[in-house]
mmCIF file of C-alpha atoms and ligand atoms in Angstrom:
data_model
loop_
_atom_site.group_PDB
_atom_site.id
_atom_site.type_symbol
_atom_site.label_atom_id
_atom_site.label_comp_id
_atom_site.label_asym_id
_atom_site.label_seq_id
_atom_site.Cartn_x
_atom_site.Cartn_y
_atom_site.Cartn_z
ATOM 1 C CA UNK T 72 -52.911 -12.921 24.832
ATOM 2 C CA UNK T 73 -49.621 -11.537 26.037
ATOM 3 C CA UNK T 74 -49.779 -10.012 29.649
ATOM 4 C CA UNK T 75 -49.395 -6.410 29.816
ATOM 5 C CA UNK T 76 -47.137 -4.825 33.254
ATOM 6 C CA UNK T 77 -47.221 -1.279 32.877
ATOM 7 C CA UNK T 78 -44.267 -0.116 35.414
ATOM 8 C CA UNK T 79 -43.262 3.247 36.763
ATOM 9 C CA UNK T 80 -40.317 3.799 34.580
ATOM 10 C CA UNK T 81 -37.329 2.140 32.196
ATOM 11 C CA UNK T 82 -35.547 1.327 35.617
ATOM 12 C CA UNK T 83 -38.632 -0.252 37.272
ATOM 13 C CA UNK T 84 -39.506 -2.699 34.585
ATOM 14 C CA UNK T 85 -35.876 -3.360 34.054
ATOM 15 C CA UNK T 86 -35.978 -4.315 37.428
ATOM 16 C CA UNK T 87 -38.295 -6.445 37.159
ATOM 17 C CA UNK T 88 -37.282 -8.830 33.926
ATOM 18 C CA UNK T 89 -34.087 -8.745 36.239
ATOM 19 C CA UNK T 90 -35.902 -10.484 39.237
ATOM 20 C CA UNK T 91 -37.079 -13.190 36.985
ATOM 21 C CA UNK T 92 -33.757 -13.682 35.406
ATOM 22 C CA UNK T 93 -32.112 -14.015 38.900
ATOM 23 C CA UNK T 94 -34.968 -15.963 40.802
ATOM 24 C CA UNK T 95 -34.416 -18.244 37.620
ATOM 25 C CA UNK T 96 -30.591 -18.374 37.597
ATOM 26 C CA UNK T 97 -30.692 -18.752 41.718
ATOM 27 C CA UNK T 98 -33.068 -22.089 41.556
ATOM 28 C CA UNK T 99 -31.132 -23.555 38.929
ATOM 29 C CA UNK T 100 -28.020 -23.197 41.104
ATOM 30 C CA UNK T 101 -30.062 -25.074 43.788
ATOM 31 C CA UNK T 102 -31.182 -27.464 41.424
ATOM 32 C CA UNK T 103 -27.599 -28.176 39.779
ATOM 33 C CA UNK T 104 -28.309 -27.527 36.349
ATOM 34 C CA UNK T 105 -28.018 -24.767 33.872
ATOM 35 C CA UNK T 106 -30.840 -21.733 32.437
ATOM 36 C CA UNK T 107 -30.850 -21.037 29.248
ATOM 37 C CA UNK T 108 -31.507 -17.193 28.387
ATOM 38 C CA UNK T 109 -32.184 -15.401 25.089
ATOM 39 C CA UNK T 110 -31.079 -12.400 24.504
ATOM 40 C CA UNK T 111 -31.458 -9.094 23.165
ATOM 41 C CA UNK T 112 -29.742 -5.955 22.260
ATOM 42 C CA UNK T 113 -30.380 -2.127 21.015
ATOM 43 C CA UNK T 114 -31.138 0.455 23.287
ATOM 44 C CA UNK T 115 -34.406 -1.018 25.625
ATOM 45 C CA UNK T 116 -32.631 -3.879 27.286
ATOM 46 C CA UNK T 117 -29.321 -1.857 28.410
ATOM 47 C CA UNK T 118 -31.076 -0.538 31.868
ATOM 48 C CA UNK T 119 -31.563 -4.609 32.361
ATOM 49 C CA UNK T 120 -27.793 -5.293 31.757
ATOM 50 C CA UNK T 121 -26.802 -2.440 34.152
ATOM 51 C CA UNK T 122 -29.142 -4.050 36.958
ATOM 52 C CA UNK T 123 -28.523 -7.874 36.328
ATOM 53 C CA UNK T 124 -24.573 -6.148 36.793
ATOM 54 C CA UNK T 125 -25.258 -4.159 39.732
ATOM 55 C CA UNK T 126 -26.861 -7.181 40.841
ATOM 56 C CA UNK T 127 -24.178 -9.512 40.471
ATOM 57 C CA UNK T 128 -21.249 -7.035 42.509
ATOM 58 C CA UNK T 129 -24.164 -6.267 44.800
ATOM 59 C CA UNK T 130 -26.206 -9.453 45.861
ATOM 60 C CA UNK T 131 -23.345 -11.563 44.354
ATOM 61 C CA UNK T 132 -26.006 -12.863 41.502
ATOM 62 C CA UNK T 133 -23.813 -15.856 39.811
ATOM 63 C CA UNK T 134 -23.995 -16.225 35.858
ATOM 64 C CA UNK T 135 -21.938 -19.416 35.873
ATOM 65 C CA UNK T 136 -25.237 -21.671 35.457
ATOM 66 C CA UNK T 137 -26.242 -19.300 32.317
ATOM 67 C CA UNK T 138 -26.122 -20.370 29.051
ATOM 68 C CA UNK T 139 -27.211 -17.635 26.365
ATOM 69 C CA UNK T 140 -28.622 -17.414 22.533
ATOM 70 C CA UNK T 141 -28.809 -13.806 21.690
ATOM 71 C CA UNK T 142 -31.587 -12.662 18.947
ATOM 72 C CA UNK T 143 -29.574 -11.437 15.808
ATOM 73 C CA UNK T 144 -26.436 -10.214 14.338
ATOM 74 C CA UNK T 145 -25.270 -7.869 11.478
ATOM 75 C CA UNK T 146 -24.824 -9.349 8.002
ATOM 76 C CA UNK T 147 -20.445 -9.243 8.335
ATOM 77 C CA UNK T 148 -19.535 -7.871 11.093
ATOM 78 C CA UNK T 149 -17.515 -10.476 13.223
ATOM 79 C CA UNK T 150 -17.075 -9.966 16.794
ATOM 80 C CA UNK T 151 -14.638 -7.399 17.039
ATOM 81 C CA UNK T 152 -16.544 -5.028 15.410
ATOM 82 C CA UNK T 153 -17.577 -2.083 17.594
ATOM 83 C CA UNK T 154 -20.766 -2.294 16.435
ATOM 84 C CA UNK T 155 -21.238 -5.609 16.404
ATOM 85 C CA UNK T 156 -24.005 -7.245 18.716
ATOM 86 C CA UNK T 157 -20.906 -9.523 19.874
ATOM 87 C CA UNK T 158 -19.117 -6.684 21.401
ATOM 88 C CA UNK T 159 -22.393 -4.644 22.645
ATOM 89 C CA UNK T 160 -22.878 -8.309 24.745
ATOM 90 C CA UNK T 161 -19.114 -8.248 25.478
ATOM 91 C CA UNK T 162 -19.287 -4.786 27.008
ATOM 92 C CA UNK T 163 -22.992 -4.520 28.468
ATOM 93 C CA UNK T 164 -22.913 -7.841 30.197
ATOM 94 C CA UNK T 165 -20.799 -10.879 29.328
ATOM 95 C CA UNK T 166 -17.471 -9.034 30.090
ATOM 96 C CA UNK T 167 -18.859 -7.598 33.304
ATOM 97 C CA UNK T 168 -19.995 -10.555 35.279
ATOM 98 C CA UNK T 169 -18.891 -14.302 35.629
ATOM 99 C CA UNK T 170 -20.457 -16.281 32.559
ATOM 100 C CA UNK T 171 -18.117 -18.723 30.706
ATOM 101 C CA UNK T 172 -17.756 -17.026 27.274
ATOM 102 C CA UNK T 173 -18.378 -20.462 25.921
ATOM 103 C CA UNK T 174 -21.597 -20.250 27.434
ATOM 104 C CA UNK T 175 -22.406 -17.728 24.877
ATOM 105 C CA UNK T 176 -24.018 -17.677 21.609
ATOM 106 C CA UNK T 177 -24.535 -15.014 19.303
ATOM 107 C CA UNK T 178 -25.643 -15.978 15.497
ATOM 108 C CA UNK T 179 -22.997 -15.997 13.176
ATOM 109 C CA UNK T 180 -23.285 -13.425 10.547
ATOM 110 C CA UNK T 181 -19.597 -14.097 8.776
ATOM 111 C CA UNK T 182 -19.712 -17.582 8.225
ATOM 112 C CA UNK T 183 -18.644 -19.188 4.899
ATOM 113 C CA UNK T 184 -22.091 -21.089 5.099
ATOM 114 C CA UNK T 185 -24.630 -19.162 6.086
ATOM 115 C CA UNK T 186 -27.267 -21.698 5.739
ATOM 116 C CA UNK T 187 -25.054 -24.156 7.691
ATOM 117 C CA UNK T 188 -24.177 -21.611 10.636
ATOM 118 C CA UNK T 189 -27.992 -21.477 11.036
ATOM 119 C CA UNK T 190 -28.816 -24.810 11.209
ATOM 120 C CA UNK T 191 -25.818 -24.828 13.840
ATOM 121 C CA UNK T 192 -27.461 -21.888 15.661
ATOM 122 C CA UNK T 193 -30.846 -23.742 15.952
ATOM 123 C CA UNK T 194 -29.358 -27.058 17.146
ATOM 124 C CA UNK T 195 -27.525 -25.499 19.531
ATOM 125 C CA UNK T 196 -30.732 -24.114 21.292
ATOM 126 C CA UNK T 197 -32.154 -27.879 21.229
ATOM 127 C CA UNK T 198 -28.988 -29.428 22.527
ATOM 128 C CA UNK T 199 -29.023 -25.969 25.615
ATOM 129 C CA UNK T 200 -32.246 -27.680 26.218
ATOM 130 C CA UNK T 201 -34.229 -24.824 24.903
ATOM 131 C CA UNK T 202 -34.809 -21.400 25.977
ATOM 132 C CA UNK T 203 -36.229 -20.932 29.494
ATOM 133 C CA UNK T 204 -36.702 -16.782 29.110
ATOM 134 C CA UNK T 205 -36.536 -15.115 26.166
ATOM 135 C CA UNK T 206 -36.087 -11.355 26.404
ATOM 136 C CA UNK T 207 -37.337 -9.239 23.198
ATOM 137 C CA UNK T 208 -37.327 -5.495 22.264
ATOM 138 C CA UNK T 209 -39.853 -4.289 19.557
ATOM 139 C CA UNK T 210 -38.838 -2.213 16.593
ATOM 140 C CA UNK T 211 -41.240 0.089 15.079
ATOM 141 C CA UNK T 212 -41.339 -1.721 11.775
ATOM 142 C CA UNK T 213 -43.355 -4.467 14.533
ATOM 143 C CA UNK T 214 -40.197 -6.708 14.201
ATOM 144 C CA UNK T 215 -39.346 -9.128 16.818
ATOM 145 C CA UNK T 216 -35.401 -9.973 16.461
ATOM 146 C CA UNK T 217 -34.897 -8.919 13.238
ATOM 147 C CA UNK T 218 -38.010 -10.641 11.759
ATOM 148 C CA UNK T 219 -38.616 -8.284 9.712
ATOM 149 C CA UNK T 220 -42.652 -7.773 8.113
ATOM 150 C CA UNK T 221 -43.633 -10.255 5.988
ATOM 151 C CA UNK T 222 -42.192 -12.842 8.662
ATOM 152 C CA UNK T 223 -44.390 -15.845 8.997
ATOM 153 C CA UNK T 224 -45.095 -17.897 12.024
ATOM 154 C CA UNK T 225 -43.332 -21.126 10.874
ATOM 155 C CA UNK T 226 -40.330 -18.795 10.190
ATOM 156 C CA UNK T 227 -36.223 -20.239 12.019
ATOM 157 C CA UNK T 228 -33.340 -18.538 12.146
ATOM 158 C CA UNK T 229 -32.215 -17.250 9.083
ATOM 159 C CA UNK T 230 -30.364 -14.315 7.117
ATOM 160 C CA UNK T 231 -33.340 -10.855 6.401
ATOM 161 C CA UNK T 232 -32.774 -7.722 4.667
ATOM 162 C CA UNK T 233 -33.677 -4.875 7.202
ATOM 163 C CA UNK T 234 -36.091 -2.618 6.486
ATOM 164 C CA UNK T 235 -35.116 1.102 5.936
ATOM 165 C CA UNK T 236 -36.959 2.318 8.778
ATOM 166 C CA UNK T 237 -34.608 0.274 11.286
ATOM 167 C CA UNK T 238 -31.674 0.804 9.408
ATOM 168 C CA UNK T 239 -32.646 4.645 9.779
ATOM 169 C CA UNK T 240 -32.847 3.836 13.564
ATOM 170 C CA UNK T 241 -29.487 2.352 13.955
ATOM 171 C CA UNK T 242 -28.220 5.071 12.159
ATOM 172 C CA UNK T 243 -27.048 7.006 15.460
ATOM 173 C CA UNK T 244 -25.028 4.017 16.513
ATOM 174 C CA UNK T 245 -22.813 3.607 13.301
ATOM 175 C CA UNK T 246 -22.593 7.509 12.532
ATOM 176 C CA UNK T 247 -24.396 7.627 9.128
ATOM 177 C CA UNK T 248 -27.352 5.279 7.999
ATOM 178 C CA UNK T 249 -25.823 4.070 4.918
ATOM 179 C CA UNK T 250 -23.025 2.540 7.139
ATOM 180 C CA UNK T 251 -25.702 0.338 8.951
ATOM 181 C CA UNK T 252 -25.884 -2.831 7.131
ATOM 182 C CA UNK T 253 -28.594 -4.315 4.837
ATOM 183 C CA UNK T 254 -28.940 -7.459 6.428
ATOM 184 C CA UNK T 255 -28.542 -9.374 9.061
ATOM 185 C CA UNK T 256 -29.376 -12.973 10.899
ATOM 186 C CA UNK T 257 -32.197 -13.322 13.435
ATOM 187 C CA UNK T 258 -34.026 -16.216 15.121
ATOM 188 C CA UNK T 259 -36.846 -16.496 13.588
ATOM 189 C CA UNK T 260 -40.888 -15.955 14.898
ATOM 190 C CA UNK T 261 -40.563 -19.801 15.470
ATOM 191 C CA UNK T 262 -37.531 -19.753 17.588
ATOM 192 C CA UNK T 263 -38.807 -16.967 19.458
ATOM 193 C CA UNK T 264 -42.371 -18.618 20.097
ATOM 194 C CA UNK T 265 -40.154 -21.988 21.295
ATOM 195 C CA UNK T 266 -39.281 -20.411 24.458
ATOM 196 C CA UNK T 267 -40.617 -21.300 27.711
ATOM 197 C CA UNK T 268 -41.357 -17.813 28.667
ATOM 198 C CA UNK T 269 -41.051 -14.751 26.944
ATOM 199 C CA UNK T 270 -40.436 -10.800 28.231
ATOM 200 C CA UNK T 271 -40.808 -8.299 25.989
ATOM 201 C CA UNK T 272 -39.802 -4.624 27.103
ATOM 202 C CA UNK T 273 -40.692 -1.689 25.101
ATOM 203 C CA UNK T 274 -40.312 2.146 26.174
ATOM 204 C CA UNK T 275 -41.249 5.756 25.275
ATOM 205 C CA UNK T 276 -43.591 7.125 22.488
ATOM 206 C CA UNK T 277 -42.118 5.994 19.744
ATOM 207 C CA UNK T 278 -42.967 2.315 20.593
ATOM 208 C CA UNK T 279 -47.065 3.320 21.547
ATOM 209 C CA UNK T 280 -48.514 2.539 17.680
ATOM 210 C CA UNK T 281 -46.335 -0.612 17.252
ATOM 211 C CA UNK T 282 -47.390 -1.762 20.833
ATOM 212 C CA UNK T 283 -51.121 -1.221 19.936
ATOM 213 C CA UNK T 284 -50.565 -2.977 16.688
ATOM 214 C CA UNK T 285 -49.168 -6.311 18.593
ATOM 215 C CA UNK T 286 -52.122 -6.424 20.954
ATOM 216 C CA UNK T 287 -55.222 -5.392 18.300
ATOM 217 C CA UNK T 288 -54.081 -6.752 14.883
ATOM 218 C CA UNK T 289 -54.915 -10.510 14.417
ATOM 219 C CA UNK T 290 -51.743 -12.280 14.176
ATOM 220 C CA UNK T 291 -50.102 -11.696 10.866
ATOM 221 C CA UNK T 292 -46.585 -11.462 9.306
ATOM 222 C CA UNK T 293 -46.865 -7.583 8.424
ATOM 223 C CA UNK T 294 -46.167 -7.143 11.846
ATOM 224 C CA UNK T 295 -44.499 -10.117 13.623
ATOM 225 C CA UNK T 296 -44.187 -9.197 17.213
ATOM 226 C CA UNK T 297 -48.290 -9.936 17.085
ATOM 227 C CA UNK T 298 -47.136 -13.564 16.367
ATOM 228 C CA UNK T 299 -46.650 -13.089 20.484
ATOM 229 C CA UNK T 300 -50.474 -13.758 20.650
ATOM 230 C CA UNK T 301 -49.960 -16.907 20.097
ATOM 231 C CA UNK T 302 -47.313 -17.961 23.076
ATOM 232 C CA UNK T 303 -48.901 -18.814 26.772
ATOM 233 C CA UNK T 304 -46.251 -17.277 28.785
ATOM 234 C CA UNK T 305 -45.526 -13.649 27.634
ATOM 235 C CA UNK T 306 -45.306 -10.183 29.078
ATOM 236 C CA UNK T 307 -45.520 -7.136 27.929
ATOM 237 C CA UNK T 308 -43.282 -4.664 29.959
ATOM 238 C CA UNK T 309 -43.840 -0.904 29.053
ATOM 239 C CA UNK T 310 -43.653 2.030 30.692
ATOM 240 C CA UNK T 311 -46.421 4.687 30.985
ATOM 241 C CA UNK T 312 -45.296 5.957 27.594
ATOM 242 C CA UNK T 313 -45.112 2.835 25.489
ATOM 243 C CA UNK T 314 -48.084 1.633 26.765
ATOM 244 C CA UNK T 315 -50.461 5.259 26.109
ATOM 245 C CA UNK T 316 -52.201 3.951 23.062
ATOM 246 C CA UNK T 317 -53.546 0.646 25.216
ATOM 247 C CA UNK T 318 -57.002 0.499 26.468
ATOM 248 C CA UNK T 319 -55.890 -1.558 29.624
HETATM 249 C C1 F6R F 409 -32.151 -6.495 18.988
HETATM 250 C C2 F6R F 409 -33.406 -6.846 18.325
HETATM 251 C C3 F6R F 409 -34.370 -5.815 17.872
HETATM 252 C C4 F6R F 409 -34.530 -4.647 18.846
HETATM 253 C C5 F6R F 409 -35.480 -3.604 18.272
HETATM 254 C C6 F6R F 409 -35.649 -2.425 19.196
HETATM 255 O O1 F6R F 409 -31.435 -7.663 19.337
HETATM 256 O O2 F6R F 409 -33.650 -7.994 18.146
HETATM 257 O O3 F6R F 409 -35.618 -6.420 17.686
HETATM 258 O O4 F6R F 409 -35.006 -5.132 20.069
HETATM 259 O O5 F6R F 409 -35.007 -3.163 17.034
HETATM 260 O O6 F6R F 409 -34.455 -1.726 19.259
HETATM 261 P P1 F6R F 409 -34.241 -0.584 20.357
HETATM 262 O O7 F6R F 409 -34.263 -1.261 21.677
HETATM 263 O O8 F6R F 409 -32.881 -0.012 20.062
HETATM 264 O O9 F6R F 409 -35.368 0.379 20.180
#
């Protein structure tokens, strides 16, 4: 069973995934060789790109040993695109510390092959060496990336239709929800569960049912994130909020 750390606040368990991220960055430095990091976006993981940030022009925190894989991207919308989960890594992080850009991976949700670019996306994590931490949000449909329900266990990266309720909660970010696209590409419940460690955050009430669902449903694919049952090394990070429908 996933490990539950119920913290103070966004901020303090933010601060926390941080810590790991830098104590693993900092002994790979020692060690001479690189740590591999997936990613996520949407709104949880931001106060974790402002610290890793702060912590980099602060405690001079080096990226140049990090090698990243983020989650998922939009069905055509290349990197430029505002909304793109390119340019939200651009902005929040990449752009704002010292990681080689061609340390970074996002999947590739314009390419002429799909199929292929997901194959490509997939090797790339084996020939990284796999993923040491894997950081996840949680969307209220109980997807993990965008694995949407059903998503089965044995499940790699691959293009999904998006349910309506999380195109209805991207809506804010592209002004409207029919401008939010119908699909996308996500690592799937396999690629997620191949990671050495896994940190998932989740905050406020809107996240409490879906976090109850992960921990007391049997693993199934109507609600992937409780797929997470079934990895050795995985945390739960919540805030008081998020975590009010666990008995703990
Ligand atoms: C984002 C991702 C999604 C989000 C989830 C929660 O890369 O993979 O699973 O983590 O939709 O989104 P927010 O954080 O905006 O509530």
């Amino acid at each position: 069973m996933p490990q539950v750390r119920v913290h103070s606040d966004s901020d303090a368990a933010a601060a926390a995934v941080a810590h790991d991220i830098a104590d693993l960055l900092i002994t790979g430095q020692k060690a001479g060789r690189n740590v591999v990091l997936g990613l996520a976006t949407g709104s949880t993981p931001l106060p974790l790109y402002r610290e890793l940030v702060r912590l980099h022009r602060e405690e001079s925190l080096s990226f140049r040993n990090a090698v990243t894989f983020n989650l998922d991207e939009y069905e055509g919308l290349n990197g430029d695109h505002p909304q793109s989960y390119r340019r939200y890594m651009q902005v929040n992080l990449f752009e704002l510390v010292d990681i080689p850009r061609s340390s970074t991976h996002v999947p590739d949700a314009v390419a002429a092959d799909p199929d292929a670019a997901c194959r490509a996306f997939e090797a790339a994590i084996v020939a990284a060496g796999g993923i040491d931490l894997q950081v996840l949000g949680i969307g209220r449909t109980g997807h993990i990336g965008f694995n949407e329900p059903p998503s089965g266990r044995h499940t790699r990266t691959r293009r999904v239709v998006l349910d309506e309720i999380t195109r209805r909660d991207n809506a804010a970010f592209f002004g409207s929800v029919d401008s939010v696209p119908r699909a996308a590409v996500t690592m799937g419940v396999d690629t997620i569960l191949g990671a050495r460690r896994v940190a998932l955050l989740a905050f406020g009430t809107a996240k409490a049912e879906v976090v109850r669902r992960a921990f007391t449903e049997k693993p199934n694919a109507d609600c992937p994130a409780t797929w997470l049952q079934e990895h050795s090394a995985c945390t739960y990070h919540l805030d008081p909020a998020s975590a009010s429908l666990l008995k703990t």
